């Protein structure tokens, strides 16, 4: 296998659009695009995708212009995913489609929004953002004359449904026997392209949360020196570029450290996965689904990533300043939920008239951007988001 494969050189275990399990509603093939390219294009043109620009990852959208949003995060996942896919001979178009769609179901205000909506919906089927991403592409987008949703291929939908509670998997399986939820019941893997997107997601957010965290002043380079995965590459960067030790070059030192950390993780995934693929030798995409997780970090890299995650969790995601905004965000989502359930007519007509009010409210709130949710909250309660 050559070190760099062109997009045309796909491996036997890659998903092949010509062998796709198809769409929920049959459509004629596009004259110039493969089915996975077409999925990617549909996702980019969707309403939910445009809203990602105003949805929070960790920092609220109005806190600063330089922080990642769900849109920039999704683009970074697609970029990392595609470069790894190219090296492994996987289908880049499918990886890109899954990566761009993977966060479409996220609520406003990041995990605070999702957890609160899940609590509100506890007696009404709950709320899971991965399942919501599937709902967005299967039902909530309204763009086509003949069907709801974007009518994506099985392979893209399979990748979008990254996790799923057992009871939700059973419900989907009942509606779509042998469909995208089946693997959660059979405990098999999704395609290699979907496995790759999960890893690219983690690589991307670990790196950009360090970047945004330091830039925001909530965590410092000095604190990060206790994290081996970071410190190793900081020391390496300083050894090669001693001038980066100057305080006015601190930003460059941060970027160079993160850049090396990202590259090493990417190379690690490629090398480990190549070895796994050589050992398992799946003859086609379905064989790869049955072979256990194949797209993976080495044991060493996996172990190194744990303290980084723990650091980010305790020092950034649980930082008092982040927790304070999290508290406001929870109140906004909870009070919006209560207001719409009490008065569904406060929602647009197509939500207000749905038979299942609770699910309609969850869908409506989940689709909101951070700023729209804050505005609606002010309209309905008369209270401003605390300055
Ligand atoms: Mg993500």
mmCIF file with all atom_site columns, C-alpha atoms in Angstrom, residues 106-182:
data_model
loop_
_atom_site.group_PDB
_atom_site.id
_atom_site.type_symbol
_atom_site.label_atom_id
_atom_site.label_alt_id
_atom_site.label_comp_id
_atom_site.label_asym_id
_atom_site.label_entity_id
_atom_site.label_seq_id
_atom_site.pdbx_PDB_ins_code
_atom_site.Cartn_x
_atom_site.Cartn_y
_atom_site.Cartn_z
_atom_site.occupancy
_atom_site.B_iso_or_equiv
_atom_site.pdbx_formal_charge
_atom_site.auth_seq_id
_atom_site.auth_comp_id
_atom_site.auth_asym_id
_atom_site.auth_atom_id
_atom_site.pdbx_PDB_model_num
ATOM 1  C CA . UNK A 1 106 ? -27.440 19.266 19.066 1.00 0.00 ? 106 UNK A CA 1
ATOM 2  C CA . UNK A 1 107 ? -29.515 21.635 21.156 1.00 0.00 ? 107 UNK A CA 1
ATOM 3  C CA . UNK A 1 108 ? -28.516 25.239 21.804 1.00 0.00 ? 108 UNK A CA 1
ATOM 4  C CA . UNK A 1 109 ? -25.990 25.764 24.636 1.00 0.00 ? 109 UNK A CA 1
ATOM 5  C CA . UNK A 1 110 ? -24.070 22.528 24.127 1.00 0.00 ? 110 UNK A CA 1
ATOM 6  C CA . UNK A 1 111 ? -24.321 19.711 26.636 1.00 0.00 ? 111 UNK A CA 1
ATOM 7  C CA . UNK A 1 112 ? -26.126 21.894 29.165 1.00 0.00 ? 112 UNK A CA 1
ATOM 8  C CA . UNK A 1 113 ? -28.995 22.245 26.685 1.00 0.00 ? 113 UNK A CA 1
ATOM 9  C CA . UNK A 1 114 ? -29.072 18.573 25.801 1.00 0.00 ? 114 UNK A CA 1
ATOM 10 C CA . UNK A 1 115 ? -29.013 17.349 29.431 1.00 0.00 ? 115 UNK A CA 1
ATOM 11 C CA . UNK A 1 116 ? -31.773 19.754 30.435 1.00 0.00 ? 116 UNK A CA 1
ATOM 12 C CA . UNK A 1 117 ? -33.966 18.798 27.497 1.00 0.00 ? 117 UNK A CA 1
ATOM 13 C CA . UNK A 1 118 ? -33.412 15.138 28.376 1.00 0.00 ? 118 UNK A CA 1
ATOM 14 C CA . UNK A 1 119 ? -34.565 15.836 31.964 1.00 0.00 ? 119 UNK A CA 1
ATOM 15 C CA . UNK A 1 120 ? -37.623 17.738 30.717 1.00 0.00 ? 120 UNK A CA 1
ATOM 16 C CA . UNK A 1 121 ? -38.486 14.823 28.411 1.00 0.00 ? 121 UNK A CA 1
ATOM 17 C CA . UNK A 1 122 ? -37.870 12.115 31.058 1.00 0.00 ? 122 UNK A CA 1
ATOM 18 C CA . UNK A 1 123 ? -41.542 11.043 31.096 1.00 0.00 ? 123 UNK A CA 1
ATOM 19 C CA . UNK A 1 124 ? -41.940 11.479 27.347 1.00 0.00 ? 124 UNK A CA 1
ATOM 20 C CA . UNK A 1 125 ? -39.263 9.316  25.748 1.00 0.00 ? 125 UNK A CA 1
ATOM 21 C CA . UNK A 1 126 ? -36.184 11.373 26.686 1.00 0.00 ? 126 UNK A CA 1
ATOM 22 C CA . UNK A 1 127 ? -33.857 13.319 24.426 1.00 0.00 ? 127 UNK A CA 1
ATOM 23 C CA . UNK A 1 128 ? -30.586 12.078 22.903 1.00 0.00 ? 128 UNK A CA 1
ATOM 24 C CA . UNK A 1 129 ? -28.618 14.310 20.542 1.00 0.00 ? 129 UNK A CA 1
ATOM 25 C CA . UNK A 1 130 ? -27.407 11.474 18.292 1.00 0.00 ? 130 UNK A CA 1
ATOM 26 C CA . UNK A 1 131 ? -30.928 10.223 17.858 1.00 0.00 ? 131 UNK A CA 1
ATOM 27 C CA . UNK A 1 132 ? -31.995 13.818 17.235 1.00 0.00 ? 132 UNK A CA 1
ATOM 28 C CA . UNK A 1 133 ? -29.380 14.138 14.468 1.00 0.00 ? 133 UNK A CA 1
ATOM 29 C CA . UNK A 1 134 ? -31.051 11.141 12.810 1.00 0.00 ? 134 UNK A CA 1
ATOM 30 C CA . UNK A 1 135 ? -34.498 12.736 13.354 1.00 0.00 ? 135 UNK A CA 1
ATOM 31 C CA . UNK A 1 136 ? -33.264 15.898 11.649 1.00 0.00 ? 136 UNK A CA 1
ATOM 32 C CA . UNK A 1 137 ? -32.066 14.085 8.523  1.00 0.00 ? 137 UNK A CA 1
ATOM 33 C CA . UNK A 1 138 ? -34.956 11.574 8.495  1.00 0.00 ? 138 UNK A CA 1
ATOM 34 C CA . UNK A 1 139 ? -37.932 13.743 9.486  1.00 0.00 ? 139 UNK A CA 1
ATOM 35 C CA . UNK A 1 140 ? -37.433 17.352 10.505 1.00 0.00 ? 140 UNK A CA 1
ATOM 36 C CA . UNK A 1 141 ? -35.904 18.910 7.397  1.00 0.00 ? 141 UNK A CA 1
ATOM 37 C CA . UNK A 1 142 ? -38.711 19.920 5.039  1.00 0.00 ? 142 UNK A CA 1
ATOM 38 C CA . UNK A 1 143 ? -37.269 20.471 1.597  1.00 0.00 ? 143 UNK A CA 1
ATOM 39 C CA . UNK A 1 144 ? -38.590 17.818 -0.753 1.00 0.00 ? 144 UNK A CA 1
ATOM 40 C CA . UNK A 1 145 ? -42.002 17.395 -2.320 1.00 0.00 ? 145 UNK A CA 1
ATOM 41 C CA . UNK A 1 146 ? -42.264 13.626 -1.853 1.00 0.00 ? 146 UNK A CA 1
ATOM 42 C CA . UNK A 1 147 ? -40.803 12.947 1.598  1.00 0.00 ? 147 UNK A CA 1
ATOM 43 C CA . UNK A 1 148 ? -39.792 14.448 4.940  1.00 0.00 ? 148 UNK A CA 1
ATOM 44 C CA . UNK A 1 149 ? -36.126 14.757 5.795  1.00 0.00 ? 149 UNK A CA 1
ATOM 45 C CA . UNK A 1 150 ? -33.148 14.576 3.447  1.00 0.00 ? 150 UNK A CA 1
ATOM 46 C CA . UNK A 1 151 ? -33.616 10.927 2.429  1.00 0.00 ? 151 UNK A CA 1
ATOM 47 C CA . UNK A 1 152 ? -29.947 10.076 2.950  1.00 0.00 ? 152 UNK A CA 1
ATOM 48 C CA . UNK A 1 153 ? -28.368 6.706  2.240  1.00 0.00 ? 153 UNK A CA 1
ATOM 49 C CA . UNK A 1 154 ? -28.274 3.958  4.853  1.00 0.00 ? 154 UNK A CA 1
ATOM 50 C CA . UNK A 1 155 ? -24.500 4.390  5.209  1.00 0.00 ? 155 UNK A CA 1
ATOM 51 C CA . UNK A 1 156 ? -24.675 8.093  6.095  1.00 0.00 ? 156 UNK A CA 1
ATOM 52 C CA . UNK A 1 157 ? -27.602 7.531  8.483  1.00 0.00 ? 157 UNK A CA 1
ATOM 53 C CA . UNK A 1 158 ? -25.742 4.628  10.098 1.00 0.00 ? 158 UNK A CA 1
ATOM 54 C CA . UNK A 1 159 ? -22.829 6.964  10.820 1.00 0.00 ? 159 UNK A CA 1
ATOM 55 C CA . UNK A 1 160 ? -25.077 9.731  12.135 1.00 0.00 ? 160 UNK A CA 1
ATOM 56 C CA . UNK A 1 161 ? -26.602 7.378  14.721 1.00 0.00 ? 161 UNK A CA 1
ATOM 57 C CA . UNK A 1 162 ? -23.364 7.103  16.641 1.00 0.00 ? 162 UNK A CA 1
ATOM 58 C CA . UNK A 1 163 ? -24.818 6.086  20.004 1.00 0.00 ? 163 UNK A CA 1
ATOM 59 C CA . UNK A 1 164 ? -28.289 5.027  20.937 1.00 0.00 ? 164 UNK A CA 1
ATOM 60 C CA . UNK A 1 165 ? -29.953 3.779  24.122 1.00 0.00 ? 165 UNK A CA 1
ATOM 61 C CA . UNK A 1 166 ? -31.191 0.194  23.845 1.00 0.00 ? 166 UNK A CA 1
ATOM 62 C CA . UNK A 1 167 ? -34.879 1.151  24.121 1.00 0.00 ? 167 UNK A CA 1
ATOM 63 C CA . UNK A 1 168 ? -34.445 3.695  21.297 1.00 0.00 ? 168 UNK A CA 1
ATOM 64 C CA . UNK A 1 169 ? -32.619 1.110  19.201 1.00 0.00 ? 169 UNK A CA 1
ATOM 65 C CA . UNK A 1 170 ? -35.533 -1.285 19.707 1.00 0.00 ? 170 UNK A CA 1
ATOM 66 C CA . UNK A 1 171 ? -38.031 1.408  18.696 1.00 0.00 ? 171 UNK A CA 1
ATOM 67 C CA . UNK A 1 172 ? -36.106 2.221  15.501 1.00 0.00 ? 172 UNK A CA 1
ATOM 68 C CA . UNK A 1 173 ? -35.664 -1.479 14.711 1.00 0.00 ? 173 UNK A CA 1
ATOM 69 C CA . UNK A 1 174 ? -39.443 -1.973 15.010 1.00 0.00 ? 174 UNK A CA 1
ATOM 70 C CA . UNK A 1 175 ? -40.022 0.751  12.408 1.00 0.00 ? 175 UNK A CA 1
ATOM 71 C CA . UNK A 1 176 ? -37.068 -0.103 10.208 1.00 0.00 ? 176 UNK A CA 1
ATOM 72 C CA . UNK A 1 177 ? -36.260 -3.826 10.581 1.00 0.00 ? 177 UNK A CA 1
ATOM 73 C CA . UNK A 1 178 ? -32.601 -4.562 9.887  1.00 0.00 ? 178 UNK A CA 1
ATOM 74 C CA . UNK A 1 179 ? -31.968 -0.823 9.614  1.00 0.00 ? 179 UNK A CA 1
ATOM 75 C CA . UNK A 1 180 ? -29.585 1.650  11.226 1.00 0.00 ? 180 UNK A CA 1
ATOM 76 C CA . UNK A 1 181 ? -30.344 0.619  14.824 1.00 0.00 ? 181 UNK A CA 1
ATOM 77 C CA . UNK A 1 182 ? -29.803 -3.089 14.265 1.00 0.00 ? 182 UNK A CA 1
#
